[in-house]
PDB file of C-alpha atoms in Angstrom:
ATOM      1  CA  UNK A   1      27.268 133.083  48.941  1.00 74.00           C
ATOM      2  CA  UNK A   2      30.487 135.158  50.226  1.00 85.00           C
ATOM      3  CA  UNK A   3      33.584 133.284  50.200  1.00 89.00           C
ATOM      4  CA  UNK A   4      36.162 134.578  52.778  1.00 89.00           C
ATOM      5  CA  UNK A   5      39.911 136.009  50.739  1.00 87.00           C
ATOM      6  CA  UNK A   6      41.967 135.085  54.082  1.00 87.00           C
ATOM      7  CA  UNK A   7      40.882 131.285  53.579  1.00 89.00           C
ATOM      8  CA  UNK A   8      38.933 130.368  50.569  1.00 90.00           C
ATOM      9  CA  UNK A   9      36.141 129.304  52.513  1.00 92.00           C
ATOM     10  CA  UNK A  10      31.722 130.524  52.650  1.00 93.00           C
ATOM     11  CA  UNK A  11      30.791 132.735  55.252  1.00 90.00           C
ATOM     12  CA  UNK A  12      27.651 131.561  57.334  1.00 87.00           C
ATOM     13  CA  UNK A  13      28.980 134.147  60.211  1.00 83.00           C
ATOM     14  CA  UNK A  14      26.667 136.610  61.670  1.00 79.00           C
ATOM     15  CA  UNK A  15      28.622 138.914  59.937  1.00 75.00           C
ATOM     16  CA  UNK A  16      30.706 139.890  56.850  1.00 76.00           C
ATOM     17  CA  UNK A  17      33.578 142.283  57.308  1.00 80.00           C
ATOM     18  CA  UNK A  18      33.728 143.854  53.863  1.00 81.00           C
ATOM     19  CA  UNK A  19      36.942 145.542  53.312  1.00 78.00           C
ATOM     20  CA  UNK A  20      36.155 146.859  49.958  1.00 74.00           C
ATOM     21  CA  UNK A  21      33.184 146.061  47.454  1.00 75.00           C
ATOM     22  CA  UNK A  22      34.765 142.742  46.468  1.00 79.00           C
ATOM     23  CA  UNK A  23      36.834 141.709  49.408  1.00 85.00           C
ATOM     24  CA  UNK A  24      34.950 139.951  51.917  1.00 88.00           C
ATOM     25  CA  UNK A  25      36.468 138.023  55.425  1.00 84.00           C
ATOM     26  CA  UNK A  26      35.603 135.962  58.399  1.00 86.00           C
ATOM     27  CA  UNK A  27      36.074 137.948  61.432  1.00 82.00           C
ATOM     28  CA  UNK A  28      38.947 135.600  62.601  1.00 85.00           C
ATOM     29  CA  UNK A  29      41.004 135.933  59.239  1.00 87.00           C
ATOM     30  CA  UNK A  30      41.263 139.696  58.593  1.00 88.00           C
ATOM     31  CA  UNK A  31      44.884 140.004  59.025  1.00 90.00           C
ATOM     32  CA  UNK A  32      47.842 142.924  58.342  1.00 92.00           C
ATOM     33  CA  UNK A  33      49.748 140.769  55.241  1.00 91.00           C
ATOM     34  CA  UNK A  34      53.093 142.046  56.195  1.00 94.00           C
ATOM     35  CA  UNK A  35      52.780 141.012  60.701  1.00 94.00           C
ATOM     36  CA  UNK A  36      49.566 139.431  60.672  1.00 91.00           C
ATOM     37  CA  UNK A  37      48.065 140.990  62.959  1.00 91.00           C
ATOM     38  CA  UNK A  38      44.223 141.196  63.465  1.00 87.00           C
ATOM     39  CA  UNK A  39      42.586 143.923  61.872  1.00 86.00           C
ATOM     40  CA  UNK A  40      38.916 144.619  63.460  1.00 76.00           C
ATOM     41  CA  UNK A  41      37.027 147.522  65.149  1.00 74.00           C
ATOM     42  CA  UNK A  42      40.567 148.596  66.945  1.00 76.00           C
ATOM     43  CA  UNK A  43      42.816 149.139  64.101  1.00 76.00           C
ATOM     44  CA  UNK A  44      42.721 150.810  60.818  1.00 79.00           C
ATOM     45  CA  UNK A  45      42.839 148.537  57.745  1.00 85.00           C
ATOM     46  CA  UNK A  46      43.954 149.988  54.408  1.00 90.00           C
ATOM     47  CA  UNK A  47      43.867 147.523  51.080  1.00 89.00           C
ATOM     48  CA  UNK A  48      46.568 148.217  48.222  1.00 90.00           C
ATOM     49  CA  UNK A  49      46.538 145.334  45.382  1.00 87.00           C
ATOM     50  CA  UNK A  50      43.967 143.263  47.510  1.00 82.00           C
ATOM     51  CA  UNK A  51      46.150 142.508  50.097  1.00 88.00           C
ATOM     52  CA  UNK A  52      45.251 144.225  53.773  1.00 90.00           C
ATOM     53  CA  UNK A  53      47.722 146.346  55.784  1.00 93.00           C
ATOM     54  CA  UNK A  54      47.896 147.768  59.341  1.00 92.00           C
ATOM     55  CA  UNK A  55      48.396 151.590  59.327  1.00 90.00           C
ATOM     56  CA  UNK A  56      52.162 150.820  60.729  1.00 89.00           C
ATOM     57  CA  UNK A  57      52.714 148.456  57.692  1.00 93.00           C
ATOM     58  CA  UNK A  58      51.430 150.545  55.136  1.00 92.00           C
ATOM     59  CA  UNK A  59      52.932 153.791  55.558  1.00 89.00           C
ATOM     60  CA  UNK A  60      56.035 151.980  55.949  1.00 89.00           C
ATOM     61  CA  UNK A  61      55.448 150.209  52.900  1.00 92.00           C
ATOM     62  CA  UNK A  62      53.661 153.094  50.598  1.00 92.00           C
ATOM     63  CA  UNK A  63      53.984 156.073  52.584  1.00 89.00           C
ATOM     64  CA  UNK A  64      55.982 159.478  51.443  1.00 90.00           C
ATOM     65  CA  UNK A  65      59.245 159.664  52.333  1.00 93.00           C
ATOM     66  CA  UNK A  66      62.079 162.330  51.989  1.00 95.00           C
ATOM     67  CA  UNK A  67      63.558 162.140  49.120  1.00 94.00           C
ATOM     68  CA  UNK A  68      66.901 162.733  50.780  1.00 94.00           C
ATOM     69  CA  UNK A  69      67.203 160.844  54.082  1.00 93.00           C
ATOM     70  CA  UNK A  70      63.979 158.196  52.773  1.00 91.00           C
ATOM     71  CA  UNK A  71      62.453 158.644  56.142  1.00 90.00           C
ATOM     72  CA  UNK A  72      58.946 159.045  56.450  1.00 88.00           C
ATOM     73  CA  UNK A  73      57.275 161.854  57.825  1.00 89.00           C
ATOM     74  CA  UNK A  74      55.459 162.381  60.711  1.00 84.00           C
ATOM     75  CA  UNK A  75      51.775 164.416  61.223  1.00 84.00           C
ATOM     76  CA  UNK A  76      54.119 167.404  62.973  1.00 89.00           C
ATOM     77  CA  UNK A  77      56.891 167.575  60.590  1.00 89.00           C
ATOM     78  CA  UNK A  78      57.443 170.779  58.645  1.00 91.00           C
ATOM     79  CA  UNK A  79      58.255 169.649  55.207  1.00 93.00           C
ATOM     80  CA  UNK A  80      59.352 171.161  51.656  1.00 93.00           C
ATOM     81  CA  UNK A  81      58.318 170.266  48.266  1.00 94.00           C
ATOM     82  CA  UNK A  82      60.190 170.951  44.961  1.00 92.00           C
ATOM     83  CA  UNK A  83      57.999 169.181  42.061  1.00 92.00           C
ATOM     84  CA  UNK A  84      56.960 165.864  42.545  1.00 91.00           C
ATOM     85  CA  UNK A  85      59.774 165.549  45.918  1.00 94.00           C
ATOM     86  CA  UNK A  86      58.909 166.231  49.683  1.00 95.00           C
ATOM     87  CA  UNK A  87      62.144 166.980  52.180  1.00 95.00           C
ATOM     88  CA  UNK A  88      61.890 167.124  55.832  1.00 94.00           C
ATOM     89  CA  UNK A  89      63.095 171.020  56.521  1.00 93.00           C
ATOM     90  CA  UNK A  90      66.162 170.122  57.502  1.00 92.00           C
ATOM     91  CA  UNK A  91      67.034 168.182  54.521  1.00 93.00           C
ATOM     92  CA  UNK A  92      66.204 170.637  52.063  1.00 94.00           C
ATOM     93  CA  UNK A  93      69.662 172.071  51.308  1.00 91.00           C
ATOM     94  CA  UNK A  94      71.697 172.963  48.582  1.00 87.00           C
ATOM     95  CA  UNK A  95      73.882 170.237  47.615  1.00 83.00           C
ATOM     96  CA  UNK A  96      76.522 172.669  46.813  1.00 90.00           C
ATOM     97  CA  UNK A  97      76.408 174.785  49.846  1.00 91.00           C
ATOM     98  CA  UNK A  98      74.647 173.177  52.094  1.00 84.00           C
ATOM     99  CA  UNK A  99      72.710 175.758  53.185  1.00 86.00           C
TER     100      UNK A  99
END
């Protein structure tokens, strides 16, 4: 018997929406737990500490930023990495110089 993590309660649905191999959901309840909105065949669901996310939600939440301006980045930015830190381009200047 599969018990549902958005409400506590069995699923007898036709089906099972298995997030990950030991989160399980009604249809109706798979929700974004930062703007509750749906998650189903439409959107992309990602799971951090058992909890479910919309993309928008979770790269705000967990996604790289610049490690200057703490922006995030976009799939067409041009970025820089020094060790474990990633700059947009045009933040990656010398603090003494700027340049």
């Amino acid at each position: 018997i599969s018990l549902c993590v958005g409400c506590g309660n069995q699923i007898h649905d036709q089906y099972i929406l298995r997030v990950s191999p030991d989160l399980e959901w009604h249809a109706a309840c798979l929700k974004c737990a930062e703007c509750n909105q749906y998650l189903d065949e439409t959107c992309t669901c990602f799971v951090r500490d058992g909890k479910t996310y919309c993309k928008r939600d979770y790269i705000r939440l967990y996604g790289i930023k610049c490690a200057k301006c703490s922006i995030g980045f976009s799939k067409n930015d041009f970025v820089m990495r020094a060790r474990a830190k990633v700059y947009h381009i045009e933040c990656f200047r010398c603090v003494a110089c700027s340049r």
